[in-house]
Structure formats: structure tokens, C-alpha cells
mmCIF file of C-alpha atoms in Angstrom:
data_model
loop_
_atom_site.group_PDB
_atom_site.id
_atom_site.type_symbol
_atom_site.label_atom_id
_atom_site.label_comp_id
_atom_site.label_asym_id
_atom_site.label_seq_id
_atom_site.Cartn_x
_atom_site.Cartn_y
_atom_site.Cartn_z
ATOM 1 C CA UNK J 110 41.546 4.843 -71.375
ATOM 2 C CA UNK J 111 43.140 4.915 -67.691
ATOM 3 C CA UNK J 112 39.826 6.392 -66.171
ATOM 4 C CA UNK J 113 37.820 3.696 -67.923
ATOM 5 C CA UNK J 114 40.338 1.103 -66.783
ATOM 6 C CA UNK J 115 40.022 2.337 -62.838
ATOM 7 C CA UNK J 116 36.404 2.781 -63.341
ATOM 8 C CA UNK J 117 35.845 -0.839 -64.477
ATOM 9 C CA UNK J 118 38.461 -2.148 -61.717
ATOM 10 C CA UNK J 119 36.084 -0.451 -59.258
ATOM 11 C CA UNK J 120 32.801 -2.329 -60.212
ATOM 12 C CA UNK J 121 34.789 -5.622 -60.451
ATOM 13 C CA UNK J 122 34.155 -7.944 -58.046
ATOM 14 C CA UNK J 123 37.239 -8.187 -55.248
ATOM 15 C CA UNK J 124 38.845 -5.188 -57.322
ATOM 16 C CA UNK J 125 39.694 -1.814 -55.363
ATOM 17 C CA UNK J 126 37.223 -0.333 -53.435
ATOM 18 C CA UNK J 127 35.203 3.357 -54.139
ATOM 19 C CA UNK J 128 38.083 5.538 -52.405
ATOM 20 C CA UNK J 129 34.852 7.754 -51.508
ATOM 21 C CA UNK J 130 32.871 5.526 -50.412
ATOM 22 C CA UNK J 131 33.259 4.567 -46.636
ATOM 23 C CA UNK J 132 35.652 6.350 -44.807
ATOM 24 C CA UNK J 133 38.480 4.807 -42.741
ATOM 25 C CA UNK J 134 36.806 3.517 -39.463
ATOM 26 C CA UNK J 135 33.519 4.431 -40.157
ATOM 27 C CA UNK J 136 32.427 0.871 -39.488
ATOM 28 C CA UNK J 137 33.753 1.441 -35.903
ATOM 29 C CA UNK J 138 31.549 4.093 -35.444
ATOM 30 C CA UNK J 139 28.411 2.965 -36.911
ATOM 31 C CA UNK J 140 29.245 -0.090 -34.533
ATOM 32 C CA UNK J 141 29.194 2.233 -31.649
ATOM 33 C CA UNK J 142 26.203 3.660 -32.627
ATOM 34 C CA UNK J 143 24.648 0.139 -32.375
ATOM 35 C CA UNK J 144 25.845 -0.316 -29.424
ATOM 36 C CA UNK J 145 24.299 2.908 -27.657
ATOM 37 C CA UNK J 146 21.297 1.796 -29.335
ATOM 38 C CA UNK J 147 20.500 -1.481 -27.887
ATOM 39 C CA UNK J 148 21.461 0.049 -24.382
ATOM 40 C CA UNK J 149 18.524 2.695 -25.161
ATOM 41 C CA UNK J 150 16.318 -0.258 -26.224
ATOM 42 C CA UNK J 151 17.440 -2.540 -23.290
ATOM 43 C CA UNK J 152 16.688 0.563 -20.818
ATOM 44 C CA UNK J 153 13.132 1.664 -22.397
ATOM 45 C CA UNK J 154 12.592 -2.669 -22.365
ATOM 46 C CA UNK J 155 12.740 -2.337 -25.847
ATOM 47 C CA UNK J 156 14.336 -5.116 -27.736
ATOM 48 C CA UNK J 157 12.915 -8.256 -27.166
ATOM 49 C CA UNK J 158 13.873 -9.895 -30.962
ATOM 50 C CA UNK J 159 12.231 -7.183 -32.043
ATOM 51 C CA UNK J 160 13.970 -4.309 -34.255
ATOM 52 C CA UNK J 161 13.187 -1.058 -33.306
ATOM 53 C CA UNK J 162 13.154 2.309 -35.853
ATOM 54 C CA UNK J 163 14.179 4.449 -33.108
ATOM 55 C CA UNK J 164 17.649 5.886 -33.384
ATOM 56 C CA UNK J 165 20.476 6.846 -30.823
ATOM 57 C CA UNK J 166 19.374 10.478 -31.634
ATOM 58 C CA UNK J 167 15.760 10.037 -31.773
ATOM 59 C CA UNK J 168 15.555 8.275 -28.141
ATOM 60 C CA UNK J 169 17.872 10.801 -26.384
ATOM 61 C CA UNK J 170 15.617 13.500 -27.592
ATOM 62 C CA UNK J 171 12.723 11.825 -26.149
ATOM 63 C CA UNK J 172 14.291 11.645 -22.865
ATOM 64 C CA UNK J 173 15.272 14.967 -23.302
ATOM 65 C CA UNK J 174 11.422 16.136 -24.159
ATOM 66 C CA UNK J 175 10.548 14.526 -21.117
ATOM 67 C CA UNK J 176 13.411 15.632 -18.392
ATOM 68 C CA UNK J 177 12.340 19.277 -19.365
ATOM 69 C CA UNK J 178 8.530 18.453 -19.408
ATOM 70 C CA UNK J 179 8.940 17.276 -15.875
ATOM 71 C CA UNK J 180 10.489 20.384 -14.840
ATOM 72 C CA UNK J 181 7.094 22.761 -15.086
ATOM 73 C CA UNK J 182 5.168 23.314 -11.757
ATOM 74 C CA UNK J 183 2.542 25.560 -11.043
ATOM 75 C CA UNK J 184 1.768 27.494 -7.964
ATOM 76 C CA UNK J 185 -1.796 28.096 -6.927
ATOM 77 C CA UNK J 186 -2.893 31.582 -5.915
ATOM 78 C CA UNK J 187 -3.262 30.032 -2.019
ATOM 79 C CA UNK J 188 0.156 29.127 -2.221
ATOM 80 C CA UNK J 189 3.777 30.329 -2.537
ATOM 81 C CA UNK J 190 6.675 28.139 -3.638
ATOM 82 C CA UNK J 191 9.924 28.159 -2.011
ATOM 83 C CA UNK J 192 12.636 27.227 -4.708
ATOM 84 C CA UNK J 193 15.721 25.533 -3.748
ATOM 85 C CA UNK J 194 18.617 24.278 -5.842
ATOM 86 C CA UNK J 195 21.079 21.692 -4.476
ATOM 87 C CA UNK J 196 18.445 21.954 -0.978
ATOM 88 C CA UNK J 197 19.824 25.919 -0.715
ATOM 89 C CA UNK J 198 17.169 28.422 -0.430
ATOM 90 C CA UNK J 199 16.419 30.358 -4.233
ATOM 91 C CA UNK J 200 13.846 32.333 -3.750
ATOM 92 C CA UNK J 201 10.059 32.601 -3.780
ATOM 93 C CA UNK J 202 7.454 32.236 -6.728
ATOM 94 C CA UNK J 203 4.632 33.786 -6.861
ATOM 95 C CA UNK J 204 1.437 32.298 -8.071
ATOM 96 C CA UNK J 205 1.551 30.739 -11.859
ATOM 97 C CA UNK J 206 3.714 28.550 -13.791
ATOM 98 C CA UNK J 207 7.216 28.054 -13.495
ATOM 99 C CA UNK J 208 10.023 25.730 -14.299
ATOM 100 C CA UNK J 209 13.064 24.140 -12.605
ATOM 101 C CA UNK J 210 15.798 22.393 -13.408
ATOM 102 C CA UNK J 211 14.438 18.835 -12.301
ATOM 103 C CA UNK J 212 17.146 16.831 -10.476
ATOM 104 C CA UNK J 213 18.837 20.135 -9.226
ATOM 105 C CA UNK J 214 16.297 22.610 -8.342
ATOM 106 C CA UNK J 215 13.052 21.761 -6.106
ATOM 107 C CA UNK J 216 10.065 23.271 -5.324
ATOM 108 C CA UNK J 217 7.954 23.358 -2.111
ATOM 109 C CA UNK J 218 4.916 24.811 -1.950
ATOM 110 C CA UNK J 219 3.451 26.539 1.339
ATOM 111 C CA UNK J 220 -0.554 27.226 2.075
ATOM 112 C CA UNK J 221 -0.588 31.129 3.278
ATOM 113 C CA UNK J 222 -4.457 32.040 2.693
ATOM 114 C CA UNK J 223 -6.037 28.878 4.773
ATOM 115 C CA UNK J 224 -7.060 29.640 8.058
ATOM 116 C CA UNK J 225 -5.887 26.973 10.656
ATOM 117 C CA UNK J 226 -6.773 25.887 14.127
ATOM 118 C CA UNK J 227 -5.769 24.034 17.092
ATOM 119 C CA UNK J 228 -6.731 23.333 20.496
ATOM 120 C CA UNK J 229 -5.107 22.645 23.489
ATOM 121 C CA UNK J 230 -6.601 21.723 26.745
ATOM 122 C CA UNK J 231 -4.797 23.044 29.753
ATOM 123 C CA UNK J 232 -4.584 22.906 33.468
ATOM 124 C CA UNK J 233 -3.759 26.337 35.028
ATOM 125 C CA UNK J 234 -3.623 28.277 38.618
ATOM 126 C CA UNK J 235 -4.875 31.278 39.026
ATOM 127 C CA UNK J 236 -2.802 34.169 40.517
ATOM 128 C CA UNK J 237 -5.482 33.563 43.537
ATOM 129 C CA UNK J 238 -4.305 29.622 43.560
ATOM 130 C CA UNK J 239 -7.149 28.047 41.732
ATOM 131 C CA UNK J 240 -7.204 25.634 39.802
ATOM 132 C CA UNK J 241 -9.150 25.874 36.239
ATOM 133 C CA UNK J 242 -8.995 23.418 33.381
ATOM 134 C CA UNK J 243 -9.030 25.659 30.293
ATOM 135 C CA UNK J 244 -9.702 24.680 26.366
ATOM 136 C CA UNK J 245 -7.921 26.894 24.256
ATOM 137 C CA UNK J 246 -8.731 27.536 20.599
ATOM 138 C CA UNK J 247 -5.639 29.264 18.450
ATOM 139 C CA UNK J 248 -6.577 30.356 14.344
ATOM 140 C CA UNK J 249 -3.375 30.454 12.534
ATOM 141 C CA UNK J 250 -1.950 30.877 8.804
ATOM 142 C CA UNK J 251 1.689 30.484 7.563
ATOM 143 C CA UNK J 252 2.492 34.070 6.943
ATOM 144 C CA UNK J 253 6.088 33.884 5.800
ATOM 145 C CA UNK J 254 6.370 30.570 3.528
ATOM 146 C CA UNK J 255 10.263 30.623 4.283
ATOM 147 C CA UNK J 256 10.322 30.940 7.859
ATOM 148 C CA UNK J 257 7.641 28.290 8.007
ATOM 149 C CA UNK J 258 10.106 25.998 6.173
ATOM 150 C CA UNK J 259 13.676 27.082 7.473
ATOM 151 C CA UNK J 260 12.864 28.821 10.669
ATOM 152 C CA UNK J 261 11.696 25.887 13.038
ATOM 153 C CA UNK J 262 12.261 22.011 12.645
ATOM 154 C CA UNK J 263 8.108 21.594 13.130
ATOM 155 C CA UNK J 264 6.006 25.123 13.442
ATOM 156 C CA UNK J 265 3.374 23.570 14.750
ATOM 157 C CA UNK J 266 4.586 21.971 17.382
ATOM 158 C CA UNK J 267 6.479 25.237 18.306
ATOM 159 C CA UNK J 268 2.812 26.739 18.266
ATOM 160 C CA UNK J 269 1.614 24.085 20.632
ATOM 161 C CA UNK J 270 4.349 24.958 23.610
ATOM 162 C CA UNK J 271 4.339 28.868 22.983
ATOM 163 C CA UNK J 272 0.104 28.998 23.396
ATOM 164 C CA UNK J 273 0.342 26.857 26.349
ATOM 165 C CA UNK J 274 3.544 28.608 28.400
ATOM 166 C CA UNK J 275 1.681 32.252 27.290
ATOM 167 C CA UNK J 276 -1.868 31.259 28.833
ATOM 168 C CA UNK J 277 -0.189 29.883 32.047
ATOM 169 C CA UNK J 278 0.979 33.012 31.974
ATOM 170 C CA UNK J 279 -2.023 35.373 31.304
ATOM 171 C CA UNK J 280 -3.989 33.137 33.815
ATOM 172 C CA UNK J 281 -1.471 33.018 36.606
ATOM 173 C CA UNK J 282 -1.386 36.984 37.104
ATOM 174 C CA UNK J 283 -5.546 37.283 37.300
ATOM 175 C CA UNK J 284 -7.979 36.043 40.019
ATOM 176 C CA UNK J 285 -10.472 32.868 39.272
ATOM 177 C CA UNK J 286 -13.417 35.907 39.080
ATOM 178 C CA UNK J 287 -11.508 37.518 36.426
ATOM 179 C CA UNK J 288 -10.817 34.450 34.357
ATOM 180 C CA UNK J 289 -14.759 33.074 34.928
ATOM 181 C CA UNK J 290 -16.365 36.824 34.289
ATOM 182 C CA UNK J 291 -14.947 40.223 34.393
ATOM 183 C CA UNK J 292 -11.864 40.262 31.980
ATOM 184 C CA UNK J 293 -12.201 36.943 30.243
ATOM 185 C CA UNK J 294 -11.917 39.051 26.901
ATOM 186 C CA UNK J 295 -9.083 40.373 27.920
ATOM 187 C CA UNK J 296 -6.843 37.616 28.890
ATOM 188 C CA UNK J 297 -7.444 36.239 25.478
ATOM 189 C CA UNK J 298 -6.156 38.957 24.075
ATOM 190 C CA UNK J 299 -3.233 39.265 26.219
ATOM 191 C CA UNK J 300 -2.920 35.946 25.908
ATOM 192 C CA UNK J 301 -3.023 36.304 21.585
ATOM 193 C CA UNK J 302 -0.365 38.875 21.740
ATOM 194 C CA UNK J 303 2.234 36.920 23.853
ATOM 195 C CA UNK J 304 1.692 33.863 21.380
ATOM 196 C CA UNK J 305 2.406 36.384 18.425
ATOM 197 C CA UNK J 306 4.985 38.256 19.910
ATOM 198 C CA UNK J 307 6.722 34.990 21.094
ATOM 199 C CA UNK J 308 6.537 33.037 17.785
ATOM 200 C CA UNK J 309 8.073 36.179 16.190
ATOM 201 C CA UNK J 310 10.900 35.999 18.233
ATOM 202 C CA UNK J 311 11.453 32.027 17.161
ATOM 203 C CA UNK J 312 10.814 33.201 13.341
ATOM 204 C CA UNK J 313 8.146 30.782 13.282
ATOM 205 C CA UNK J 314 6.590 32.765 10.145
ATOM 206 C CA UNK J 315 2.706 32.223 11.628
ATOM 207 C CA UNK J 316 0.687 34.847 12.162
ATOM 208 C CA UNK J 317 -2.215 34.100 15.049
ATOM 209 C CA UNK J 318 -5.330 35.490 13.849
ATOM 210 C CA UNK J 319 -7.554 34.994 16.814
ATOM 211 C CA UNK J 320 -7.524 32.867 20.076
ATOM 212 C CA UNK J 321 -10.465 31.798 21.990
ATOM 213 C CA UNK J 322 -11.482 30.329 25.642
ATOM 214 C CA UNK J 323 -13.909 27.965 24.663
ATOM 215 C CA UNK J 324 -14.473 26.359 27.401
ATOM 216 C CA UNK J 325 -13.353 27.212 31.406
ATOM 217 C CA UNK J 326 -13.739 24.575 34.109
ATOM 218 C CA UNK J 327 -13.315 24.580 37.923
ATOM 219 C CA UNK J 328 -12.349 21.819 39.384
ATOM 220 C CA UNK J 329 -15.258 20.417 42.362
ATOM 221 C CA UNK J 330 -12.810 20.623 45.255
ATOM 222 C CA UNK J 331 -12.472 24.280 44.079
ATOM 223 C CA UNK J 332 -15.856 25.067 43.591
ATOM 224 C CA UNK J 333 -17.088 26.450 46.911
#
């Protein structure tokens, strides 16, 4: 008789609530919830009078999905990727897929098959004091992906001033004769190991893989 009292004071309306029924500040909580949810909404530009069937739960894993999505990279088999995490040096990946941490870890990748080249058009004096205006062509690649990053603020500019300072210097110890006929072959390789052995020295990370005098000029007044 006392249970089907209770029970009947239970579905009465104003009597005393299901004791397991809501908890004791559940509503709080399913407030909260509501709360985070139009902040999702308002974020995505959800919302608009509209009601959305996306939970809390359901939109963070979306933007979960898609923060580790965003961390896959791939590395082409030219290339090699320098990893860094808070802008420290990591290490180096090798061709393929990989993954970082995206907003922590970066990855920068570095060209070290292509073949580049530069030329530079110089003035020089001969050990004989001539005059020639030289055109020199340099071939480079980016041997060493880290050095190429962390080694010199700007590689290629560093290439630039080491080529011409090392030709002034091959040129200034021969004769205008040598330069025009006899050893032109070998002042540009003289010339192509002082650039190598020089940008070693800086940790530059290029390797030269072939420099060329493609053109050599004498000035009129030094013609006769």
C-alpha cells in the first residue's frame, strides 16, 4: 500500500519528483554544454536561427580530424625535408610521407638533385696587368639540405662573392696569353676548386659541379 501510495504521488502533478530521474545539477551542465555549443556554431558561422544537429562532441572531433589531417606532408624523391619543432632543427626525412605535429613541428623542404646555374660578369687584371672582362658560368646543387638552411643567412649570395674573389684570384697569378689560349682549362678548374673548397669552409652545403669561361674580353685600349 505505501509503494502504491509513493508511486501515485510521483505521477501526480506538482507531487515529488522521480528521485532517479535528473540528478542534482545536471541542468547546469547540460546548460554548459549549450553554451560550448553555440560558441562551436558561432565559430564554424553556424547558427544563424538555424538549429544545428551537431554536438559539442561531434564538432571537436571534426576539428580534431582535420588538425591531424593537416599534419601529413610528403617529400618528393628530388627533395629532402628538414624537420623542425618549436623552429629547432629535428632531423631529416627522406623521400615519402610523413607527419608532424602541425602548429609545433614544421617542415622545409630543400631541392638536392636540380642542377643550378649562375653567372657573373667580372672585370679582372691579369698577373701581366691586363685588363679582361670575364663571364663566368658556376653549376651548382644544394648538397647538404641543412647547411643550405642553417649554415648561411642566403647561400646564394655567399656563392656570388666566393666565385668572384676566387677568379680574381686564378686570373691575377696568369698572363693575358694564358687566360686567352694556353691554360684557359686550367684556370677554370683552379678556379672550381677554390669556389668548392671556400664554400666548404663557410658550410654553405653546395657542391659546384662545373664552372665555365664563357666568354673572355679585352678591353680596346688593351688590345695591341
Amino acid at each position: 500500500g505505501c509503494g502504491l501510495s509513493l508511486t501515485m504521488a510521483w505521477n501526480q502533478p506538482g507531487g515529488q519528483q522521480n528521485p532517479w530521474g535528473r540528478r542534482p545539477g545536471q541542468e547546469g551542465i547540460d546548460q554548459a554544454l549549450k553554451d560550448w555549443q553555440r560558441r562551436i556554431e558561432a565559430f564554424f558561422g553556424g547558427g544563424g536561427g538555424s538549429k544545428s544537429n551537431w554536438s559539442p562532441l561531434a564538432l571537436l572531433g571534426v576539428v580534431a580530424v582535420a588538425w591531424l589531417l593537416s599534419g601529413f606532408y610528403q617529400v618528393n624523391p628530388a627533395e629532402r625535408g628538414v624537420l623542425q619543432r618549436f623552429g629547432k632543427f629535428v632531423g631529416v626525412r627522406e623521400p615519402g610521407w610523413g607527419w608532424r605535429l602541425r602548429g609545433v613541428e614544421s617542415i622545409t623542404k630543400v631541392n638536392v638533385s636540380a642542377v643550378n646555374s649562375v653567372k657573373y660578369e667580372s672585370r679582372v687584371l691579369t698577373a701581366d696587368v691586363n685588363l679582361v672582362n670575364l663571364t663566368l658560368a658556376v653549376q651548382y646543387q644544394f648538397s647538404d639540405p641543412v647547411k643550405v638552411l642553417f649554415g648561411v643567412r642566403d647561400p646564394e649570395s655567399s656563392l656570388r662573392a666566393v666565385s668572384e674573389s676566387a677568379i680574381r684570384e686564378i686570373v691575377g697569378r696568369g698572363d693575358l696569353e694564358a687566360i686567352l689560349v694556353s691554360a684557359r682549362q686550367q684556370v677554370t678548374d683552379r678556379t672550381k676548386e677554390l669556389i668548392q673548397r671556400t664554400l666548404d669552409t663557410y658550410g654553405t652545403g653546395i657542391r659546384v659541379t662545373s664552372v665555365n669561361l664563357t666568354e673572355v674580353q679585352v678591353p680596346e685600349a688593351v688590345v695591341p
